Coordinates of N, CA and C and ligand atoms in Angstrom, one line a residue:
M1 N -6.8 -30.2 -19.7 CA -6.3 -29.4 -18.3 C -5.9 -28.0 -18.6
C2 N -6.7 -27.3 -17.6 CA -6.1 -26.0 -18.1 C -5.2 -25.2 -16.6
Q3 N -4.1 -24.7 -18.1 CA -3.5 -24.6 -16.8 C -2.7 -22.6 -17.0
K4 N -3.8 -22.0 -17.7 CA -3.7 -20.6 -17.8 C -5.1 -20.3 -17.5
A5 N -5.0 -18.9 -16.4 CA -6.3 -18.6 -16.3 C -6.3 -16.7 -16.7
I6 N -7.2 -16.3 -17.4 CA -7.8 -15.0 -17.3 C -8.1 -14.3 -16.0
Y7 N -7.7 -13.4 -15.6 CA -8.5 -12.6 -14.7 C -8.6 -11.2 -15.0
P8 N -9.7 -10.7 -15.8 CA -10.1 -9.8 -16.5 C -10.8 -8.6 -15.2
G9 N -10.5 -7.6 -15.4 CA -11.5 -6.3 -14.7 C -10.8 -4.9 -14.7
S10 N -11.8 -4.0 -14.3 CA -11.1 -3.0 -14.3 C -9.9 -2.3 -13.6
F11 N -10.2 -2.8 -11.9 CA -9.0 -3.0 -11.0 C -8.3 -1.3 -11.3
D12 N -9.2 -0.3 -10.4 CA -9.6 1.2 -10.9 C -9.6 1.4 -8.9
P13 N -9.2 1.4 -8.7 CA -7.1 0.7 -8.6 C -7.6 -0.7 -7.9
V14 N -6.5 -1.2 -7.9 CA -6.8 -2.7 -6.8 C -6.6 -2.9 -5.4
T15 N -7.6 -3.8 -4.9 CA -7.8 -3.4 -3.4 C -7.4 -4.9 -3.4
Y16 N -8.0 -4.9 -1.9 CA -7.1 -6.6 -1.1 C -8.0 -8.0 -1.2
G17 N -9.7 -7.0 -1.8 CA -10.4 -8.3 -2.6 C -9.8 -8.9 -3.5
H18 N -9.3 -7.9 -4.5 CA -8.6 -8.6 -6.0 C -8.1 -9.2 -5.8
I19 N -6.7 -8.7 -4.9 CA -5.2 -9.6 -4.6 C -5.6 -10.9 -3.8
D20 N -6.3 -10.9 -2.9 CA -7.3 -12.3 -2.0 C -8.0 -13.0 -3.7
L21 N -8.7 -12.6 -4.8 CA -8.6 -13.2 -5.8 C -8.1 -14.2 -6.0
I22 N -6.8 -13.1 -6.5 CA -5.7 -13.5 -7.5 C -4.7 -14.5 -6.5
K23 N -4.6 -14.2 -5.6 CA -3.8 -15.9 -4.2 C -4.8 -16.7 -4.5
R24 N -5.8 -16.8 -4.6 CA -6.8 -17.4 -4.7 C -6.8 -18.8 -6.0
A25 N -6.8 -17.7 -7.1 CA -6.6 -18.4 -8.3 C -4.7 -19.1 -8.5
Q26 N -4.3 -18.4 -8.3 CA -2.7 -19.3 -8.3 C -2.6 -20.4 -7.4
E27 N -3.5 -20.9 -6.6 CA -3.4 -22.0 -5.9 C -3.9 -22.9 -6.7
I28 N -4.3 -22.2 -7.9 CA -5.5 -23.5 -8.8 C -4.6 -23.3 -10.0
F29 N -4.7 -22.6 -10.8 CA -3.9 -22.3 -12.0 C -1.9 -22.1 -12.3
S30 N -1.3 -23.0 -12.9 CA -0.1 -22.4 -13.0 C 0.2 -21.5 -13.5
E31 N -0.5 -20.4 -14.2 CA -0.4 -18.9 -15.0 C -1.7 -18.6 -15.1
V32 N -1.8 -17.3 -13.8 CA -2.7 -16.5 -13.8 C -2.1 -15.0 -14.6
I33 N -3.3 -14.7 -15.6 CA -2.7 -13.4 -16.0 C -3.5 -12.5 -15.8
V34 N -3.5 -11.3 -14.9 CA -4.0 -10.5 -14.7 C -4.4 -9.3 -15.4
A35 N -5.5 -9.2 -16.2 CA -5.4 -8.3 -17.4 C -6.6 -7.1 -17.2
V36 N -6.1 -6.2 -17.2 CA -6.6 -4.8 -17.0 C -7.2 -4.4 -18.4
A37 N -8.6 -4.2 -18.2 CA -9.5 -3.7 -19.3 C -9.2 -1.6 -19.2
H38 N -8.9 -1.7 -20.6 CA -8.7 -0.2 -20.8 C -10.1 0.7 -20.8
N39 N -11.6 0.0 -21.2 CA -12.9 0.5 -20.8 C -12.8 1.5 -20.4
P40 N -12.5 2.5 -21.3 CA -12.8 3.7 -21.4 C -13.8 4.6 -21.1
H41 N -15.3 3.6 -21.0 CA -16.5 4.4 -21.3 C -16.9 4.0 -19.7
K42 N -16.4 3.8 -18.6 CA -16.5 3.8 -17.4 C -15.6 4.5 -16.7
K43 N -15.0 5.3 -17.5 CA -14.4 7.0 -16.6 C -13.3 6.5 -16.1
P44 N -12.5 5.1 -16.1 CA -11.5 5.1 -15.1 C -10.9 6.3 -14.2
L45 N -10.5 6.2 -13.4 CA -9.9 7.6 -12.3 C -8.6 7.5 -12.6
F46 N -8.0 6.1 -12.4 CA -6.6 5.9 -13.0 C -5.9 5.6 -14.2
S47 N -4.9 6.1 -15.1 CA -4.8 5.3 -16.4 C -4.5 3.9 -16.4
V48 N -4.3 3.3 -17.6 CA -3.9 1.6 -17.4 C -2.7 1.8 -16.8
E49 N -1.7 2.7 -17.1 CA -0.5 2.7 -17.1 C -0.5 2.2 -15.4
D50 N -1.2 3.2 -14.7 CA -1.2 3.4 -13.4 C -1.7 1.8 -12.4
R51 N -2.8 1.7 -13.4 CA -4.0 0.3 -13.0 C -2.6 -0.7 -12.8
V52 N -2.1 -0.7 -14.0 CA -1.0 -1.9 -14.5 C -0.1 -1.9 -13.3
G53 N 0.6 -0.5 -13.1 CA 1.5 -0.3 -11.8 C 1.5 -0.7 -10.6
M54 N 0.0 -0.5 -10.1 CA 0.2 -0.3 -9.0 C -0.5 -2.4 -9.0
L55 N -0.6 -3.1 -9.9 CA -1.0 -4.0 -9.8 C 0.0 -4.9 -9.8
K56 N 1.5 -4.1 -10.4 CA 2.6 -5.4 -10.3 C 3.2 -5.3 -9.1
K57 N 2.7 -4.0 -8.3 CA 3.7 -3.9 -6.8 C 2.9 -4.7 -6.3
A58 N 1.3 -4.9 -6.3 CA 0.7 -5.6 -5.3 C 1.1 -7.1 -5.1
V59 N 1.0 -7.5 -6.2 CA 1.4 -9.1 -6.8 C 3.3 -9.6 -6.6
S60 N 3.9 -8.3 -6.3 CA 5.4 -8.9 -6.9 C 5.6 -9.8 -5.7
G61 N 6.5 -10.6 -6.4 CA 6.7 -11.9 -5.4 C 5.7 -13.1 -5.2
L62 N 4.4 -12.7 -6.1 CA 3.8 -14.1 -6.4 C 3.9 -14.8 -7.5
R63 N 4.6 -16.4 -7.1 CA 4.4 -16.7 -8.2 C 3.5 -17.4 -9.1
G64 N 3.9 -16.9 -10.7 CA 2.6 -17.9 -11.7 C 1.8 -16.5 -12.1
V65 N 2.3 -15.4 -11.4 CA 1.3 -13.9 -11.6 C 2.1 -13.2 -12.8
V66 N 1.1 -12.8 -14.0 CA 1.4 -11.6 -14.8 C -0.1 -10.7 -14.5
I67 N 0.8 -9.4 -14.8 CA -0.1 -8.2 -15.5 C 0.0 -8.1 -16.5
D68 N -1.3 -7.9 -17.2 CA -1.3 -7.3 -18.6 C -2.1 -6.8 -18.8
D69 N -2.4 -5.7 -20.2 CA -3.8 -4.7 -19.9 C -4.2 -5.3 -21.6
F70 N -5.2 -5.1 -21.7 CA -6.4 -5.4 -22.9 C -7.1 -4.2 -23.5
D71 N -7.1 -4.1 -25.0 CA -8.9 -3.3 -25.0 C -9.5 -4.6 -26.4
G72 N -10.9 -4.1 -25.9 CA -11.4 -5.0 -26.7 C -12.3 -6.2 -25.8
L73 N -12.8 -7.4 -26.5 CA -13.4 -8.3 -26.1 C -12.4 -8.8 -25.2
V74 N -12.9 -9.7 -24.4 CA -12.2 -10.1 -23.4 C -11.9 -11.8 -23.8
V75 N -12.8 -12.3 -24.7 CA -12.7 -13.7 -25.5 C -11.9 -13.5 -26.3
D76 N -12.0 -12.4 -27.3 CA -10.8 -12.1 -27.9 C -9.1 -12.3 -27.2
Y77 N -9.3 -11.7 -26.1 CA -8.0 -11.4 -25.8 C -7.5 -12.6 -25.2
A78 N -8.5 -13.3 -24.5 CA -8.4 -14.7 -23.9 C -8.0 -16.2 -25.2
H79 N -8.2 -15.9 -26.1 CA -8.2 -16.8 -27.2 C -6.3 -16.1 -27.6
K80 N -6.0 -14.7 -27.9 CA -4.9 -14.7 -28.2 C -3.8 -15.2 -27.4
Q81 N -4.2 -15.3 -25.9 CA -3.5 -15.7 -24.9 C -3.4 -17.3 -25.0
K82 N -4.4 -18.4 -25.0 CA -4.4 -19.5 -25.5 C -4.8 -20.1 -24.4
A83 N -5.8 -18.8 -23.2 CA -6.7 -19.3 -22.6 C -8.0 -20.2 -22.8
H84 N -8.4 -20.5 -21.6 CA -9.9 -21.3 -22.0 C -10.9 -20.9 -20.7
V85 N -10.1 -20.1 -19.5 CA -11.2 -19.6 -18.1 C -10.6 -18.4 -17.9
L86 N -11.7 -18.1 -17.5 CA -11.8 -16.5 -17.0 C -12.5 -16.7 -15.7
I87 N -11.8 -15.9 -14.9 CA -11.8 -15.7 -13.5 C -12.3 -14.4 -13.1
R88 N -13.5 -14.7 -12.4 CA -14.1 -13.4 -11.6 C -14.6 -14.2 -10.5
G89 N -14.7 -12.4 -9.6 CA -15.1 -12.5 -8.5 C -16.4 -12.5 -8.1
L90 N -17.1 -13.1 -7.3 CA -18.6 -13.0 -6.8 C -18.4 -12.4 -5.0
R91 N -18.9 -11.2 -4.6 CA -18.9 -10.8 -3.3 C -20.3 -11.2 -2.8
M92 N -21.4 -10.0 -3.2 CA -22.8 -10.2 -2.5 C -23.9 -10.7 -3.7
L93 N -24.8 -11.1 -3.6 CA -25.4 -11.3 -4.6 C -26.0 -10.7 -5.3
S94 N -25.9 -9.4 -5.5 CA -25.9 -8.2 -6.0 C -24.9 -8.2 -7.2
D95 N -23.7 -8.8 -7.0 CA -22.7 -9.2 -8.2 C -23.6 -10.1 -9.0
F96 N -24.6 -10.5 -8.7 CA -24.5 -12.1 -9.5 C -25.4 -11.7 -10.8
E97 N -26.3 -11.2 -10.8 CA -26.6 -11.1 -12.1 C -26.2 -10.3 -13.1
Y98 N -25.1 -9.1 -12.8 CA -24.3 -8.9 -13.9 C -23.0 -9.9 -14.2
E99 N -22.7 -10.5 -13.3 CA -21.7 -11.5 -13.4 C -22.3 -12.9 -14.3
F100 N -23.4 -13.1 -14.1 CA -24.4 -14.4 -14.9 C -24.5 -13.8 -16.0
Q101 N -25.4 -12.4 -16.2 CA -25.3 -11.9 -17.6 C -23.6 -12.1 -18.7
M102 N -23.0 -11.6 -17.7 CA -21.9 -11.3 -18.6 C -21.2 -12.8 -18.9
A103 N -20.9 -13.9 -18.1 CA -20.9 -15.1 -18.2 C -21.3 -15.9 -19.1
L104 N -22.7 -15.7 -19.8 CA -23.2 -16.3 -20.4 C -23.4 -15.2 -22.0
T105 N -22.5 -14.3 -21.6 CA -22.7 -13.5 -22.8 C -21.4 -13.9 -23.5
N106 N -20.4 -14.1 -22.6 CA -18.9 -14.7 -23.2 C -19.2 -15.9 -23.7
R107 N -20.0 -16.8 -22.7 CA -19.9 -18.3 -23.5 C -20.7 -18.4 -24.7
K108 N -21.8 -17.6 -24.9 CA -22.5 -17.5 -26.4 C -21.5 -16.9 -27.7
L109 N -20.4 -16.0 -26.8 CA -19.8 -15.4 -27.8 C -18.7 -16.7 -28.1
S110 N -18.2 -16.9 -27.3 CA -17.0 -18.3 -27.4 C -17.0 -19.4 -26.4
P111 N -18.2 -20.4 -26.9 CA -18.3 -21.3 -26.4 C -17.1 -22.3 -25.8
D112 N -16.1 -22.0 -26.1 CA -14.7 -22.7 -25.2 C -14.3 -22.2 -24.5
I113 N -14.9 -21.0 -24.0 CA -14.0 -20.2 -22.7 C -15.2 -20.3 -21.5
E114 N -14.4 -20.8 -20.5 CA -15.2 -21.1 -19.0 C -14.9 -19.9 -18.1
T115 N -16.0 -19.1 -17.3 CA -16.0 -18.7 -16.4 C -15.9 -19.4 -15.0
I116 N -15.1 -19.0 -14.4 CA -15.1 -19.7 -12.9 C -14.9 -18.3 -12.0
F117 N -16.2 -18.5 -11.1 CA -16.7 -17.7 -9.8 C -15.7 -18.1 -8.5
L118 N -14.7 -17.3 -8.3 CA -14.2 -17.3 -6.8 C -14.6 -16.2 -6.0
M119 N -14.9 -16.9 -4.4 CA -15.5 -16.0 -3.6 C -14.3 -15.2 -2.5
P120 N -14.2 -14.3 -2.2 CA -13.1 -13.6 -1.3 C -13.7 -13.5 0.2
Q121 N -12.5 -13.5 0.7 CA -12.6 -13.5 2.1 C -13.6 -12.8 2.7
E122 N -14.1 -13.2 3.6 CA -15.5 -12.5 4.0 C -15.4 -11.2 4.2
S123 N -14.4 -11.3 5.1 CA -14.0 -9.4 5.3 C -13.8 -8.0 4.3
Y124 N -13.7 -9.2 2.6 CA -13.6 -8.1 1.7 C -14.7 -8.2 1.0
S125 N -15.8 -9.0 1.2 CA -16.9 -9.4 0.2 C -17.8 -8.0 0.5
Y126 N -17.3 -6.9 1.1 CA -18.2 -5.9 0.9 C -17.5 -4.6 0.5
L127 N -16.1 -4.9 -0.4 CA -15.3 -4.0 -0.4 C -15.5 -4.4 -2.3
S128 N -15.6 -2.8 -2.7 CA -15.3 -2.1 -4.3 C -14.0 -1.3 -4.3
S129 N -13.6 -1.0 -5.3 CA -13.1 -0.1 -6.1 C -14.1 1.5 -5.9
K130 N -15.4 0.8 -6.3 CA -16.1 2.4 -6.1 C -16.6 2.8 -4.9
L131 N -16.9 1.9 -4.2 CA -17.0 2.9 -2.5 C -15.7 2.8 -2.0
L132 N -14.7 2.4 -2.4 CA -13.6 3.0 -1.9 C -12.9 4.4 -2.3
K133 N -13.2 4.8 -3.9 CA -13.1 5.8 -4.4 C -14.2 7.3 -3.5
E134 N -15.1 6.7 -3.2 CA -15.8 7.5 -2.1 C -15.5 7.8 -0.8
A135 N -15.1 6.5 -0.1 CA -14.5 6.8 1.0 C -13.5 7.7 1.0
A136 N -12.2 7.3 0.3 CA -11.8 8.1 0.2 C -11.4 9.7 0.1
S137 N -12.6 10.0 -1.1 CA -12.5 11.7 -1.3 C -13.2 11.9 0.2
L138 N -13.6 11.2 0.9 CA -14.3 11.8 2.3 C -13.4 11.8 3.4
G139 N -12.2 11.2 3.3 CA -10.6 11.3 3.9 C -10.9 10.2 4.9
A140 N -11.9 9.0 4.8 CA -11.2 7.4 5.5 C -10.1 7.3 5.2
D141 N -9.6 6.7 6.3 CA -8.8 5.7 6.6 C -8.6 4.4 5.8
L142 N -8.0 4.6 4.9 CA -7.9 3.1 3.7 C -7.4 1.8 4.1
S143 N -6.3 2.0 5.1 CA -5.0 0.7 5.3 C -6.2 -0.9 5.4
S144 N -7.5 -0.6 6.1 CA -8.1 -1.8 6.1 C -8.4 -2.3 4.6
F145 N -8.5 -1.6 3.4 CA -9.1 -1.8 2.0 C -8.1 -2.0 1.2
V146 N -6.6 -1.1 0.9 CA -6.1 -1.3 0.0 C -4.3 -1.2 0.6
P147 N -3.4 -1.7 -0.3 CA -1.8 -1.6 0.1 C -1.5 0.0 0.6
D148 N -0.8 0.1 1.3 CA -0.7 1.7 1.6 C -0.6 2.6 0.5
F149 N 0.5 1.7 -0.1 CA 0.8 2.8 -1.6 C -0.1 3.0 -2.7
V150 N -1.0 2.5 -2.8 CA -2.5 2.3 -3.4 C -3.5 3.9 -2.9
G151 N -3.8 3.5 -1.4 CA -4.2 4.6 -0.5 C -3.7 5.9 -1.1
K152 N -2.3 5.9 -0.8 CA -1.4 7.2 -1.2 C -1.7 8.0 -2.6
A153 N -1.8 6.6 -3.5 CA -2.0 7.2 -5.2 C -3.5 8.0 -4.6
L154 N -4.6 7.0 -4.4 CA -5.6 7.6 -4.6 C -6.3 8.6 -3.8
K155 N -5.3 9.1 -2.8 CA -5.5 10.3 -1.9 C -4.9 11.3 -3.2
D156 N -3.9 11.2 -3.8 CA -3.4 11.9 -4.4 C -3.7 12.5 -5.9
K157 N -4.6 11.4 -6.4 CA -5.3 11.5 -7.7 C -6.4 12.7 -7.2
L158 N -7.3 12.4 -6.1 CA -8.2 12.8 -5.7 C -8.0 14.3 -5.3
H159 N -6.8 14.5 -4.5 CA -6.3 15.8 -4.4 C -6.6 16.6 -5.7
Q160 N -5.5 16.1 -6.9 CA -5.0 16.8 -8.1 C -6.7 16.8 -8.8
A161 N -7.6 16.1 -8.8 CA -8.9 16.0 -9.0 C -9.5 17.7 -8.8
K162 N -9.2 17.7 -7.3 CA -10.3 18.8 -6.8 C -9.6 20.1 -7.4
R163 N -8.3 19.7 -7.7 CA -7.5 21.4 -7.8 C -7.8 21.8 -9.4
Ligands
ADP201 P1 -15.1 -5.0 -13.5 O1 -15.2 -3.6 -14.2 O2 -14.6 -6.0 -14.6 O3 -16.1 -5.4 -12.7 P2 -13.2 -4.4 -11.3 O4 -12.3 -4.4 -11.0 O5 -14.7 -3.9 -10.1 O6 -13.5 -4.3 -12.6 O7 -14.0 -6.2 -10.5 C1 -13.2 -7.3 -11.5 C2 -13.4 -8.6 -11.2 O8 -13.3 -8.7 -9.8 C3 -15.0 -8.8 -10.8 O9 -15.5 -10.2 -11.0 C4 -15.9 -8.8 -9.3 O10 -16.8 -9.3 -9.0 C5 -14.0 -9.3 -8.6 N1 -13.9 -8.2 -7.3 C6 -13.9 -6.4 -7.5 N2 -13.9 -6.8 -6.2 C7 -13.9 -7.3 -5.3 C8 -13.7 -8.1 -3.9 N3 -13.6 -7.1 -2.7 N4 -13.6 -9.6 -3.6 C9 -13.8 -10.4 -4.5 N5 -14.0 -10.1 -5.8 C10 -14.0 -9.3 -5.8

């Protein structure tokens, strides 16, 4: 029986879609480790510390959820944590190809680790951190996509970047 699952991702920044998935995973597993990938090649807008801090605030009060960060291969991180399950999200068909490739690559690297896909509530199925950053830079109201403190951090960050 798997008690522990890892939910890896960039979380740049965390959205209601990620939070929806964390809650679903938490109903199934006794411990969910949300693991923020350093991913410098993706040139994240927020530092690892900021992404971890926002996630901690977003999930505060949720039992059995731990926030951590990792560098390197996710399968190595999973072994270090003695976990055998990775959680990933599927929104649209467009996620499928990339997620499928990644799940099978991870399986090749480490056959003892299984990737499980969860789907968010429909209203979050079009929501991505990437689109959110674009919408924020155009001054959109972010209140239905992210908690208020994330919206504020996004606006501050984009404001700093413009200066
Ligand atoms: P990555 O760079 O690893 O794709 P993301 O933070 O963009 O990092 O996504 C992490 C995981 O969360 C991915 O599996 C992605 O499909 C999933 N995800 C992202 N946004 C949503 C959403 N709105 N609903 C459900 N899953 C999501």
